[in-house]
Amino acid sequence: MEFYSSGYPGKYQNGISCVMYLQAFKLSAPQDFFIDLYFADTFAIEESEELRDGPFGFSDFIARFCGNEFPVTVQTKSRFLWARFTSDNLMESDGFRASIFDVKTNCRATGRSQPASFSVYLTVGFRKNPYSRHDIRSSNRKTRSMEKVRGILDR
């Protein structure tokens, strides 16, 4: 599954704050999955992208990214990822494109991934111009913002 900064591949808009909560799961064994996040193609953020390992804004802090250097791959220790993208009212930039993969606990060592589903929740904080339906894509359907998404990853 992929997600983008608002307006991608164009510049994101000023005054945006978006929180996204992702959960990797498989109905038979939900506790066995983690999330790996990769940034690809473009990464140019004048403001910040904050990531946390868990479903909440007070979950364990992973990293805060800004600038033009591609971040390293982010690996959660849980099946949850909380992300917040904010932009100020001064500068716009190209934003980012990120890919999310589920990894079963025993597969990280081998580098193989197993299919799982993702629940994605977009929430709160659009100061103006919310994300469009094109900002989140899963392998099986397009979705609209502010909507719960379940995308099955086929590999």
C-alpha positions as MATLAB code, in Angstrom:
seq = 'MEFYSSGYPGKYQNGISCVMYLQAFKLSAPQDFFIDLYFADTFAIEESEELRDGPFGFSDFIARFCGNEFPVTVQTKSRFLWARFTSDNLMESDGFRASIFDVKTNCRATGRSQPASFSVYLTVGFRKNPYSRHDIRSSNRKTRSMEKVRGILDR';
ca = [
       0.000    0.000    0.000;
       1.200    3.526   -0.670;
       0.358    6.930    0.696;
       1.382   10.404   -0.403;
       1.614   13.917    0.897;
      -1.374   15.994   -0.124;
      -1.161   17.132   -3.734;
       1.538   14.606   -4.716;
       3.195   14.553   -7.258;
       2.734   18.317   -7.109;
       3.564   20.469   -4.132;
       1.663   20.042   -0.885;
      -0.350   22.987    0.360;
       0.330   25.293    3.265;
      -1.479   24.914    6.555;
      -2.146   21.159    6.515;
      -2.121   18.843    9.513;
      -3.053   15.219    8.943;
      -2.905   12.267   11.322;
      -2.962    8.716   10.016;
      -3.188    5.527   12.039;
      -2.333    2.207   10.381;
      -2.829   -1.302   11.672;
      -1.409   -4.430   10.029;
      -3.377   -7.540   10.791;
      -4.270  -11.022    9.717;
      -7.467  -12.367   11.197;
      -5.843  -15.632   12.246;
      -2.915  -14.062   14.128;
      -3.031  -10.269   14.431;
      -0.196   -9.987   16.949;
       2.320  -11.546   14.542;
       2.604   -8.605   12.144;
       4.783   -5.503   12.115;
       4.954   -2.615    9.639;
       7.884   -1.584    7.449;
       7.687    1.898    5.903;
       9.827    2.955    2.911;
      10.022    6.402    1.343;
      10.473    6.357   -2.451;
      10.872    8.665   -5.477;
      10.420   11.980   -3.700;
      11.135   13.267   -0.225;
      11.133   17.038    0.196;
       9.441   18.336    3.326;
       9.947   21.843    4.698;
       7.819   21.064    7.721;
       7.700   17.610    9.363;
       6.543   14.019    9.213;
       6.355   12.453   12.675;
       6.118    8.685   13.212;
       5.218    6.739   16.345;
       5.214    3.011   17.110;
       1.642    2.463   18.206;
      -1.884    3.658   17.559;
      -1.684    6.964   19.469;
       0.054   10.333   19.389;
       1.634    9.444   22.735;
       2.936    6.044   21.535;
       6.701    5.440   21.455;
       8.434    8.033   19.299;
      10.201    6.638   16.203;
      11.379    9.672   14.258;
      10.614   13.116   12.878;
      11.688   13.806    9.301;
      12.154   16.990    7.320;
      14.421   18.265    4.573;
      15.447   16.568    1.324;
      17.339   13.483    2.510;
      15.500   10.188    2.191;
      14.820    8.713    5.628;
      15.953    5.214    6.452;
      13.409    2.402    6.396;
      11.168    2.579    9.437;
      10.327   -0.680   11.190;
       7.736   -0.789   13.933;
       7.906   -3.103   16.927;
       4.135   -3.424   16.942;
       1.469   -3.860   14.280;
       0.571   -0.163   14.529;
       2.003    2.998   12.984;
       0.871    6.523   13.869;
       1.930    9.259   11.442;
       1.383   13.023   11.421;
       2.250   15.322    8.530;
       2.135   19.062    9.157;
       2.928   22.022    6.955;
       3.259   25.634    8.023;
       1.872   28.682    6.250;
       5.162   29.788    4.671;
       6.653   27.255    2.266;
       5.467   24.488   -0.021;
       7.578   21.607   -1.264;
       7.301   18.387   -3.277;
       6.292   16.216   -0.322;
       6.723   12.465   -0.223;
       5.601    9.053   -1.400;
       5.735    6.160    1.057;
       5.161    2.420    0.732;
       3.966    0.297    3.623;
       4.565   -3.428    3.914;
       3.459   -5.905    6.504;
       6.092   -8.237    7.875;
       5.302  -11.324    9.875;
       7.428  -11.600   13.011;
       9.455  -14.601   11.875;
       9.918  -13.211    8.329;
      12.008  -10.135    9.178;
      15.111  -12.261    9.571;
      14.597  -13.938    6.191;
      13.557  -10.767    4.370;
      10.282  -12.301    3.191;
       6.885  -10.749    3.692;
       3.527  -12.437    4.063;
       0.192  -11.008    2.925;
      -1.877   -9.228    5.527;
      -4.558   -6.590    5.562;
      -4.205   -2.995    6.635;
      -6.762   -0.872    8.380;
      -6.051    2.778    7.717;
      -7.742    5.604    9.558;
      -7.277    9.208    8.449;
      -8.257   11.621   11.139;
      -8.475   15.223   12.249;
      -6.627   18.382   11.756;
      -7.021   19.599    8.225;
      -6.574   23.290    8.654;
      -7.445   23.658    4.983;
      -7.723   21.570    1.820;
      -7.956   17.975    3.058;
      -6.246   15.085    1.345;
      -7.996   13.867   -1.757;
      -8.994   10.310   -2.584;
      -5.767   10.020   -4.588;
      -3.522   10.389   -1.541;
      -3.940    6.776   -0.403;
      -3.801    3.777   -2.687;
      -4.019    0.106   -1.944;
      -3.411   -2.723   -4.330;
      -7.085   -3.470   -4.781;
      -8.944   -0.153   -4.721;
      -8.730    3.609   -4.452;
     -10.132    5.174   -1.330;
     -11.398    8.518   -0.164;
      -9.962   10.495    2.702;
     -11.531   10.263    6.146;
     -12.666    6.728    5.357;
     -11.573    3.464    6.929;
      -9.604    1.494    4.377;
      -8.889   -2.186    4.192;
      -6.407   -3.061    1.481;
      -5.289   -6.605    0.910;
      -1.692   -6.748   -0.204;
      -1.084   -9.344   -2.871;
       2.447  -10.589   -3.269;
];
